Amino acid sequence: MRISVFGLGYLGATHAVAMAQLGHEVIGVEPDEKKLESLKAGTLPFYEPGLGEALRQELSAGRLNLVSTPGPEVGSCDVHFICVGTPQLTDSEGADLRYVIAAGSELALHLKPDAVVVGKSTIPVGTAETLRTEMTAVAGFDVRLAWNPEFLREGTALEDSLAPDRIVIGAWSEDDAAVVQRVYQPIIDGGVPCLVMDVATAELVKVAANSFLATKISFINAMAEIAEASGADAVRLAEAIGMDERIGSKFLRNGLGFGGGCLPKDIRGFMARARELGVGESIEFLRQVDHVNLRRRDRVVELAKKELGALENKRVLVLGISFKPNSDDLRDSPALDVALRLSSLGAEVRVHDPKALGALGDRHPELLRAQDVSAGLEGCDLVILGTEWEEYREMDPRAAADLISNKVIIDARNVLEVEAWQAAGWKLIALGRNVHK
Ligand code: UGA
């Protein structure tokens, strides 16, 4: 099929490559010239394992073409995906829909009447209806619109796109749904369930899934708070409750909490939309989910103060600044937030990250960049493991101990082997655990 993809950020770039890998002929549209040029040259403007090679493969095979503005070649496509961002508004908790509406309106100028437009961006329930009305007004005919939420995670984006747990299609007509299903036929034939439903439900599925995941993380972080107050161990607790198949052990890792461009803004946007619908109370518990999450950052700052006393001129090394490993995304990163807060309290903060220092660029010059872990460790008073990159999990505690006199580490992600670190002479403080002696 001939497919266009509007917006080549994380979601769109991955989707465009995935569609080409399924054998479709794809045109990606990205107005940001810098991003476009980088993608055209086969370089991702962000870090995502495996996606760069796949991009280069599809570009050289000619299945993927990239343009800055839609022209006749986009207009002649059978299916168009809208993958632009929906960030949180700066003055409220709601989602900023201007990019979705702008992409839809621009697309409507080029659309052929039998083409199907498919929204993938995360949006508040009811947005598809508004978009369809806007696009129909611009196009001058009834635009065929469907909604197909995306569940990919950063770090495993391409894998998640090509082998998802399920495909969800929200449509106003069976014919429209059938066209979207045809796009995914190779995946569906491989055994992935495809759920066709009404548009409002499909819009809701995405925010409901992200809200559930956020709630699960905050639940275990709330248990960590209780564990810290009572001398219990949240990691053992998670292990025990996670073995109940009804609960499950995934997304039950307590630590510094969730960040990134999705979970935090999605729960806030969802609360804002529920209030607009007059049912704000139904999901008011997400407020607590948000608060518990942010309190974990406070906890790490408190622990640092407890260890170091006044923070002025104390040297702290923060290992990992991306919001999760295998990503260089700094959006709402808990680790970066902690680093900045310690710095604002007077500490000399060094940061290290295997991939995200490039994304940090020259922002936050108050944070000193450690080019490698050893350089960062030298002479520092406290180490905080903020993002659980493999490199840190595999660190040799004995070699690290030789570089530092005040051997104190806060494992804010609960990934270090407590006994090995203690045996190497470290005081290891783990969140939600009473392990330090
Ligand atoms: C999330 C969802 O998992 C995807 O399904 C969804 O498609 C995506 O948002 C989106 O809306 O586009 P992502 O933001 O890439 O994906 O990251 P997650 O893997 O969900 O992790 C989110 C945060 O939770 C990270 O900061 C991670 O460190 C934290 N986390 C995760 C925990 O603190 N504990 C856990 O047990 C799991």
Coordinates of C-alpha atoms and ligand atoms in Angstrom, one line a residue:
M1 CA 0.0 0.0 0.0
R2 CA 1.1 3.6 -0.4
I3 CA 1.3 5.3 3.0
S4 CA 2.2 8.7 4.3
V5 CA 3.3 9.4 7.9
F6 CA 2.9 13.0 9.2
G7 CA 5.4 13.9 11.9
L8 CA 8.7 12.1 12.2
G9 CA 9.4 12.3 15.9
Y10 CA 9.8 9.2 18.1
L11 CA 6.5 7.8 17.1
G12 CA 6.4 8.9 13.5
A13 CA 10.0 7.9 12.6
T14 CA 9.5 4.5 14.1
H15 CA 6.1 4.0 12.5
A16 CA 7.4 5.1 9.0
V17 CA 10.3 2.6 9.2
A18 CA 8.1 -0.1 10.5
M19 CA 5.6 0.4 7.7
A20 CA 8.4 0.2 5.1
Q21 CA 9.6 -3.0 6.8
L22 CA 6.2 -4.5 6.2
G23 CA 6.7 -3.8 2.5
H24 CA 4.6 -0.7 2.1
E25 CA 5.8 2.3 0.1
V26 CA 6.1 5.1 2.6
I27 CA 6.5 8.9 2.5
G28 CA 7.4 10.6 5.7
V29 CA 6.5 14.3 6.2
E30 CA 8.5 16.3 8.6
P31 CA 8.5 20.2 8.5
D32 CA 11.5 20.6 10.8
E33 CA 14.3 20.8 8.2
K34 CA 17.0 19.9 10.6
K35 CA 15.3 16.7 11.7
L36 CA 14.4 15.9 8.1
E37 CA 18.0 16.3 6.8
S38 CA 19.3 14.2 9.6
L39 CA 16.8 11.4 8.9
K40 CA 17.4 11.7 5.1
A41 CA 21.1 11.1 5.8
G42 CA 20.2 8.0 7.8
T43 CA 20.9 9.5 11.2
L44 CA 18.3 9.4 13.9
P45 CA 17.9 12.7 15.8
F46 CA 17.5 10.6 19.0
Y47 CA 18.9 7.4 20.3
E48 CA 16.9 4.2 19.8
P49 CA 18.6 0.8 19.5
G50 CA 18.2 -0.9 16.1
L51 CA 16.1 1.9 14.5
G52 CA 19.0 3.7 12.8
E53 CA 20.0 0.6 10.8
A54 CA 16.5 -0.1 9.8
L55 CA 16.0 3.5 8.7
R56 CA 19.1 3.3 6.5
Q57 CA 18.0 0.0 5.1
E58 CA 14.6 1.3 4.1
L59 CA 16.0 4.5 2.6
S60 CA 18.4 2.7 0.4
A61 CA 15.8 0.1 -0.6
G62 CA 13.7 3.1 -1.8
R63 CA 10.7 2.0 0.3
L64 CA 10.9 5.1 2.4
N65 CA 11.0 8.7 1.1
L66 CA 11.1 11.8 3.3
V67 CA 9.7 15.3 2.5
S68 CA 9.2 18.6 4.3
T69 CA 5.8 19.4 2.9
P70 CA 3.0 17.3 1.4
G71 CA 2.7 17.4 -2.4
P72 CA 1.0 15.3 -5.1
E73 CA 3.0 12.2 -4.1
V74 CA 1.5 12.4 -0.6
G75 CA -1.9 13.2 -2.0
S76 CA -2.0 10.0 -4.0
C77 CA -1.4 7.8 -0.9
D78 CA -4.1 5.3 0.2
V79 CA -3.5 5.7 3.9
H80 CA -2.2 8.6 6.0
F81 CA -1.0 8.3 9.5
I82 CA -0.9 11.3 11.9
C83 CA 1.9 10.8 14.3
V84 CA 2.6 14.4 15.6
G85 CA 3.2 15.2 19.2
T86 CA 0.6 16.2 21.8
P87 CA 2.7 17.7 24.6
Q88 CA 1.2 19.1 27.8
L89 CA 0.0 22.7 27.5
T90 CA 2.3 25.2 29.3
D91 CA -0.6 26.9 31.2
S92 CA -2.7 23.8 32.2
E93 CA -2.7 20.1 32.5
G94 CA -4.5 19.5 29.2
A95 CA -2.9 18.2 26.0
D96 CA -1.8 20.7 23.3
L97 CA -3.7 19.6 20.2
R98 CA -2.5 22.3 17.8
Y99 CA -0.1 20.0 16.0
V100 CA -2.7 17.3 15.4
I101 CA -5.2 19.8 14.0
A102 CA -2.6 21.6 11.9
A103 CA -1.3 18.3 10.4
G104 CA -4.9 17.2 9.7
S105 CA -5.9 20.5 8.1
E106 CA -2.8 20.5 5.9
L107 CA -3.3 16.9 4.9
A108 CA -7.0 17.6 4.0
L109 CA -5.8 19.9 1.3
H110 CA -4.1 17.0 -0.5
L111 CA -6.3 14.1 0.3
K112 CA -8.1 12.0 -2.3
P113 CA -11.7 11.2 -1.2
D114 CA -11.2 7.4 -0.8
A115 CA -8.0 7.7 1.3
V116 CA -8.2 6.7 5.0
V117 CA -6.6 9.0 7.6
V118 CA -5.4 7.2 10.7
G119 CA -4.6 9.0 13.9
K120 CA -1.9 7.5 16.1
S121 CA -1.0 10.4 18.4
T122 CA -2.1 10.2 22.0
I123 CA -5.1 12.5 22.3
P124 CA -7.9 13.2 24.8
V125 CA -11.1 11.2 24.1
G126 CA -13.3 13.1 21.6
T127 CA -10.5 14.7 19.6
A128 CA -11.0 12.4 16.6
E129 CA -14.5 13.7 16.2
T130 CA -13.2 17.3 16.2
L131 CA -10.4 16.5 13.8
R132 CA -12.8 14.8 11.4
T133 CA -15.1 17.8 11.3
E134 CA -12.1 20.2 10.7
M135 CA -10.7 18.0 8.0
T136 CA -14.0 17.6 6.3
A137 CA -14.5 21.3 6.2
V138 CA -11.1 21.8 4.6
A139 CA -11.4 18.9 2.1
G140 CA -15.0 19.6 1.1
F141 CA -16.0 15.9 1.3
D142 CA -16.5 13.4 4.2
V143 CA -13.0 12.5 5.3
R144 CA -12.6 8.9 6.3
L145 CA -10.8 8.9 9.7
A146 CA -9.9 6.0 12.0
W147 CA -7.9 5.9 15.3
N148 CA -5.1 3.4 15.9
P149 CA -3.3 4.0 19.2
E150 CA 0.4 3.1 19.5
F151 CA 1.9 1.3 22.5
L152 CA 5.6 1.3 21.6
R153 CA 8.1 1.9 24.4
E154 CA 11.3 3.9 23.9
G155 CA 14.3 1.6 23.9
T156 CA 12.3 -1.2 22.2
A157 CA 10.3 1.0 19.7
L158 CA 10.7 -1.0 16.5
E159 CA 10.2 -4.3 18.1
D160 CA 7.1 -3.1 19.8
S161 CA 5.7 -1.7 16.5
L162 CA 6.3 -4.9 14.6
A163 CA 5.3 -7.4 17.3
P164 CA 2.8 -5.5 19.5
D165 CA 0.7 -7.3 22.2
R166 CA -2.4 -6.1 20.2
I167 CA -3.5 -3.8 17.5
V168 CA -6.4 -1.5 18.3
I169 CA -8.5 0.1 15.5
G170 CA -11.3 2.6 16.3
A171 CA -13.4 3.4 13.2
W172 CA -16.8 4.8 12.2
S173 CA -17.3 2.3 9.4
E174 CA -16.3 -1.3 8.8
D175 CA -14.8 -0.4 5.5
D176 CA -12.4 2.1 7.1
A177 CA -11.4 -0.5 9.7
A178 CA -10.8 -3.0 7.0
V179 CA -8.3 -0.6 5.2
V180 CA -6.3 -0.1 8.4
Q181 CA -6.4 -3.9 9.1
R182 CA -4.9 -4.4 5.6
V183 CA -2.0 -2.2 6.5
Y184 CA -1.1 -4.5 9.4
Q185 CA -2.0 -7.8 7.6
P186 CA 1.4 -9.4 7.9
I187 CA 1.5 -8.7 11.6
I188 CA -2.1 -9.9 12.1
D189 CA -1.3 -13.1 10.1
G190 CA 1.6 -13.7 12.5
G191 CA -1.0 -14.1 15.3
V192 CA -1.2 -10.6 16.8
P193 CA -4.8 -9.9 18.0
C194 CA -6.5 -7.1 16.2
L195 CA -9.4 -5.4 18.1
V196 CA -11.8 -3.3 16.1
M197 CA -14.0 -0.9 18.1
D198 CA -15.7 2.5 18.2
V199 CA -13.5 5.5 17.9
A200 CA -14.0 6.9 21.5
T201 CA -13.0 3.6 23.0
A202 CA -9.9 3.4 20.9
E203 CA -8.9 6.9 21.9
L204 CA -9.4 5.9 25.6
V205 CA -7.5 2.6 25.4
K206 CA -4.2 4.5 25.1
V207 CA -4.6 6.8 28.0
A208 CA -6.2 4.1 30.1
A209 CA -3.3 1.8 29.5
N210 CA -0.7 4.5 30.3
S211 CA -2.7 5.5 33.4
F212 CA -2.8 1.9 34.6
L213 CA 1.0 1.5 34.1
A214 CA 1.6 4.8 36.0
T215 CA -0.7 3.6 38.8
K216 CA 1.1 0.3 39.1
I217 CA 4.5 2.1 39.4
S218 CA 3.1 4.6 42.0
F219 CA 1.4 1.8 43.9
I220 CA 4.7 0.1 44.5
N221 CA 6.4 3.4 45.2
A222 CA 3.7 4.1 47.8
M223 CA 4.5 0.7 49.3
A224 CA 8.2 1.8 49.3
E225 CA 7.2 4.8 51.4
I226 CA 5.5 2.5 53.9
A227 CA 8.4 0.1 53.8
E228 CA 10.8 3.0 54.6
A229 CA 8.7 4.1 57.6
S230 CA 8.3 0.5 58.9
G231 CA 11.6 -1.2 58.2
A232 CA 10.1 -3.5 55.6
D233 CA 11.5 -4.2 52.1
A234 CA 9.6 -3.1 49.1
V235 CA 11.6 -5.2 46.7
R236 CA 10.8 -8.4 48.5
L237 CA 7.2 -7.2 48.8
A238 CA 7.0 -6.7 45.0
E239 CA 8.5 -10.1 44.4
A240 CA 5.8 -11.7 46.6
I241 CA 2.8 -9.9 45.4
G242 CA 4.0 -10.0 41.7
M243 CA 3.9 -13.8 41.9
D244 CA 0.1 -13.6 42.1
E245 CA -0.8 -13.9 38.4
R246 CA -3.6 -11.5 38.9
I247 CA -1.1 -8.8 39.9
G248 CA 1.9 -9.7 37.8
S249 CA 5.5 -8.6 38.4
K250 CA 5.9 -6.2 35.4
F251 CA 6.0 -2.4 36.1
L252 CA 6.3 -3.2 39.8
R253 CA 9.8 -1.9 40.3
N254 CA 10.0 0.7 42.9
G255 CA 12.6 3.5 42.6
L256 CA 12.8 7.0 41.3
G257 CA 9.5 6.7 39.5
F258 CA 8.2 7.4 36.1
G259 CA 9.2 10.2 33.7
G260 CA 9.4 10.6 29.9
G261 CA 7.2 12.2 27.3
C262 CA 4.2 10.0 27.9
L263 CA 3.2 8.7 31.3
P264 CA 3.4 12.0 33.3
K265 CA 1.7 14.2 30.7
D266 CA -0.9 11.5 29.8
I267 CA -2.2 11.1 33.3
R268 CA -2.5 14.9 33.7
G269 CA -4.1 15.3 30.3
F270 CA -6.6 12.5 31.2
M271 CA -7.6 14.2 34.4
A272 CA -8.1 17.5 32.6
R273 CA -10.3 15.7 30.0
A274 CA -12.3 13.9 32.7
R275 CA -13.0 17.2 34.4
E276 CA -14.2 18.7 31.0
L277 CA -16.6 15.7 30.7
G278 CA -17.9 16.3 34.2
V279 CA -16.5 13.1 35.7
G280 CA -13.2 14.5 37.1
E281 CA -13.8 12.5 40.3
S282 CA -13.6 9.2 38.5
I283 CA -9.9 9.5 38.0
E284 CA -8.9 11.9 40.7
F285 CA -6.8 9.1 42.2
L286 CA -4.4 9.9 39.3
R287 CA -3.5 13.0 41.2
Q288 CA -2.2 10.8 44.0
V289 CA -0.4 8.7 41.4
D290 CA 1.4 11.9 40.2
H291 CA 2.2 13.0 43.8
V292 CA 3.6 9.7 44.9
N293 CA 5.7 9.7 41.8
L294 CA 7.1 13.2 42.4
R295 CA 7.7 12.4 46.1
R296 CA 10.3 9.8 45.2
R297 CA 12.5 12.5 43.8
D298 CA 12.1 14.5 47.1
R299 CA 13.1 11.3 48.9
V300 CA 16.4 11.0 47.0
V301 CA 17.2 14.7 47.7
E302 CA 16.4 14.2 51.4
L303 CA 18.6 11.1 51.5
A304 CA 21.5 13.1 49.9
K305 CA 21.0 15.8 52.5
K306 CA 20.9 13.3 55.3
E307 CA 24.2 11.8 54.1
L308 CA 26.1 15.0 53.3
G309 CA 24.6 17.6 55.7
A310 CA 24.7 21.0 54.0
L311 CA 25.1 20.4 50.3
E312 CA 27.2 23.5 49.5
N313 CA 30.4 22.4 47.7
K314 CA 29.7 18.7 48.2
R315 CA 30.5 16.7 45.1
V316 CA 27.8 14.4 43.8
L317 CA 27.9 12.1 40.8
V318 CA 24.6 11.3 39.2
L319 CA 24.8 8.1 37.1
G320 CA 22.2 8.3 34.3
I321 CA 20.2 11.3 33.3
S322 CA 17.8 9.9 30.7
F323 CA 14.3 9.1 31.9
K324 CA 15.0 5.4 31.4
P325 CA 17.8 3.2 30.0
N326 CA 18.3 2.7 26.3
S327 CA 16.9 6.1 25.6
D328 CA 18.5 9.6 25.4
D329 CA 15.1 11.2 26.2
L330 CA 15.4 13.8 28.9
R331 CA 11.7 14.9 29.0
D332 CA 10.5 14.9 32.6
S333 CA 13.5 12.7 33.6
P334 CA 13.4 11.9 37.3
A335 CA 17.3 11.5 37.4
L336 CA 17.9 14.9 35.7
D337 CA 15.4 16.5 38.0
V338 CA 17.2 15.2 41.1
A339 CA 20.6 16.4 39.6
L340 CA 19.2 19.9 39.1
R341 CA 17.7 20.1 42.5
L342 CA 20.9 19.0 44.2
S343 CA 22.8 21.6 42.1
S344 CA 20.3 24.3 43.1
L345 CA 20.9 23.4 46.7
G346 CA 24.6 24.2 46.3
A347 CA 26.2 20.8 45.5
E348 CA 28.7 20.4 42.7
V349 CA 26.9 17.9 40.5
R350 CA 28.5 15.8 37.9
V351 CA 26.4 13.9 35.5
H352 CA 27.2 10.8 33.4
D353 CA 25.1 9.0 30.9
P354 CA 26.1 6.5 28.2
K355 CA 23.9 8.3 25.5
A356 CA 22.1 11.4 26.9
L357 CA 24.9 13.9 27.3
G358 CA 24.5 14.8 23.6
A359 CA 20.8 15.4 24.1
L360 CA 21.6 17.7 27.1
G361 CA 23.8 19.8 24.7
D362 CA 24.7 23.0 26.4
R363 CA 21.6 23.3 28.5
H364 CA 22.1 23.4 32.3
P365 CA 25.8 24.4 32.3
E366 CA 25.7 24.2 36.1
L367 CA 25.9 20.4 35.7
L368 CA 29.4 19.1 35.1
R369 CA 29.7 16.5 32.4
A370 CA 31.7 13.4 33.4
Q371 CA 33.1 11.9 30.3
D372 CA 33.4 8.5 31.9
V373 CA 32.3 7.0 35.2
S374 CA 35.9 6.8 36.6
A375 CA 36.5 10.5 36.1
G376 CA 33.1 11.3 37.7
L377 CA 33.9 9.1 40.7
E378 CA 37.2 10.7 41.5
G379 CA 37.0 12.8 44.7
C380 CA 33.2 12.8 44.9
D381 CA 31.2 12.6 48.2
L382 CA 28.1 10.8 47.0
V383 CA 27.0 8.7 44.0
I384 CA 23.4 8.4 42.9
L385 CA 22.4 5.8 40.4
G386 CA 19.5 7.6 38.7
T387 CA 18.9 5.6 35.6
E388 CA 19.6 1.9 35.4
W389 CA 21.8 1.6 32.3
E390 CA 23.5 -1.8 31.9
E391 CA 26.9 -0.1 32.2
Y392 CA 26.0 0.9 35.8
R393 CA 24.4 -2.4 36.8
E394 CA 27.6 -4.2 35.8
M395 CA 29.9 -1.7 37.5
D396 CA 32.6 -3.4 39.6
P397 CA 32.1 -2.1 43.2
R398 CA 35.7 -2.9 44.1
A399 CA 37.2 -0.9 41.2
A400 CA 34.8 1.9 41.9
A401 CA 35.7 1.9 45.6
D402 CA 39.4 2.6 44.8
L403 CA 38.5 5.9 43.2
I404 CA 36.5 7.4 46.0
S405 CA 37.0 8.0 49.8
N406 CA 33.5 8.6 50.9
K407 CA 32.0 5.4 49.6
V408 CA 28.2 6.1 49.7
I409 CA 25.9 5.3 46.9
I410 CA 22.1 5.8 46.6
D411 CA 20.7 3.1 44.3
A412 CA 17.5 5.0 43.2
R413 CA 16.6 2.1 40.8
N414 CA 17.2 -0.9 43.0
V415 CA 19.5 -2.7 40.5
L416 CA 22.8 -3.0 42.4
E417 CA 23.7 -6.2 44.2
V418 CA 23.6 -5.1 47.7
E419 CA 25.9 -7.7 49.2
A420 CA 28.7 -7.2 46.6
W421 CA 28.6 -3.4 47.1
Q422 CA 28.7 -3.7 50.8
A423 CA 31.5 -6.3 50.7
A424 CA 33.5 -3.7 48.7
G425 CA 33.2 -1.3 51.5
W426 CA 30.2 0.8 50.3
K427 CA 27.3 2.2 52.2
L428 CA 24.5 1.4 49.8
I429 CA 21.2 3.1 50.3
A430 CA 18.4 1.6 48.3
L431 CA 14.9 3.1 47.9
G432 CA 12.2 1.3 49.8
R433 CA 14.7 -1.1 51.5
N434 CA 16.3 -1.2 54.8
V435 CA 19.6 -2.6 53.6
H436 CA 22.3 -0.2 54.8
K437 CA 24.1 -1.2 58.0
Ligands
UGA1 C1 5.1 4.3 27.8 C2 4.3 3.0 27.7 O1 5.0 2.0 28.4 C3 4.1 2.6 26.2 O2 3.3 1.5 26.1 C4 3.5 3.8 25.5 O3 3.3 3.5 24.1 C5 4.4 5.0 25.6 O4 4.5 5.3 27.0 C6 3.7 6.2 24.9 O5 2.7 6.6 25.4 O6 4.1 6.5 23.8 P1 7.8 4.8 27.6 O7 7.4 6.3 28.0 O8 8.7 4.6 26.5 O9 6.5 4.0 27.3 O10 8.4 4.2 29.0 P2 8.0 3.1 30.0 O11 8.8 1.8 29.6 O12 6.6 2.9 30.2 O13 8.7 3.7 31.3 C7 8.2 4.9 31.9 C8 8.9 5.2 33.1 O14 8.5 4.4 34.2 C9 10.4 5.2 33.1 O15 10.9 6.4 33.7 C10 10.8 4.0 33.9 O16 12.0 4.1 34.5 C11 9.6 4.0 34.9 N1 9.3 2.6 35.5 C12 8.9 1.6 34.7 C13 9.5 2.4 36.8 O17 9.8 3.3 37.6 N2 9.2 1.2 37.4 C14 8.8 0.1 36.6 O18 8.5 -1.0 37.1 C15 8.6 0.4 35.2

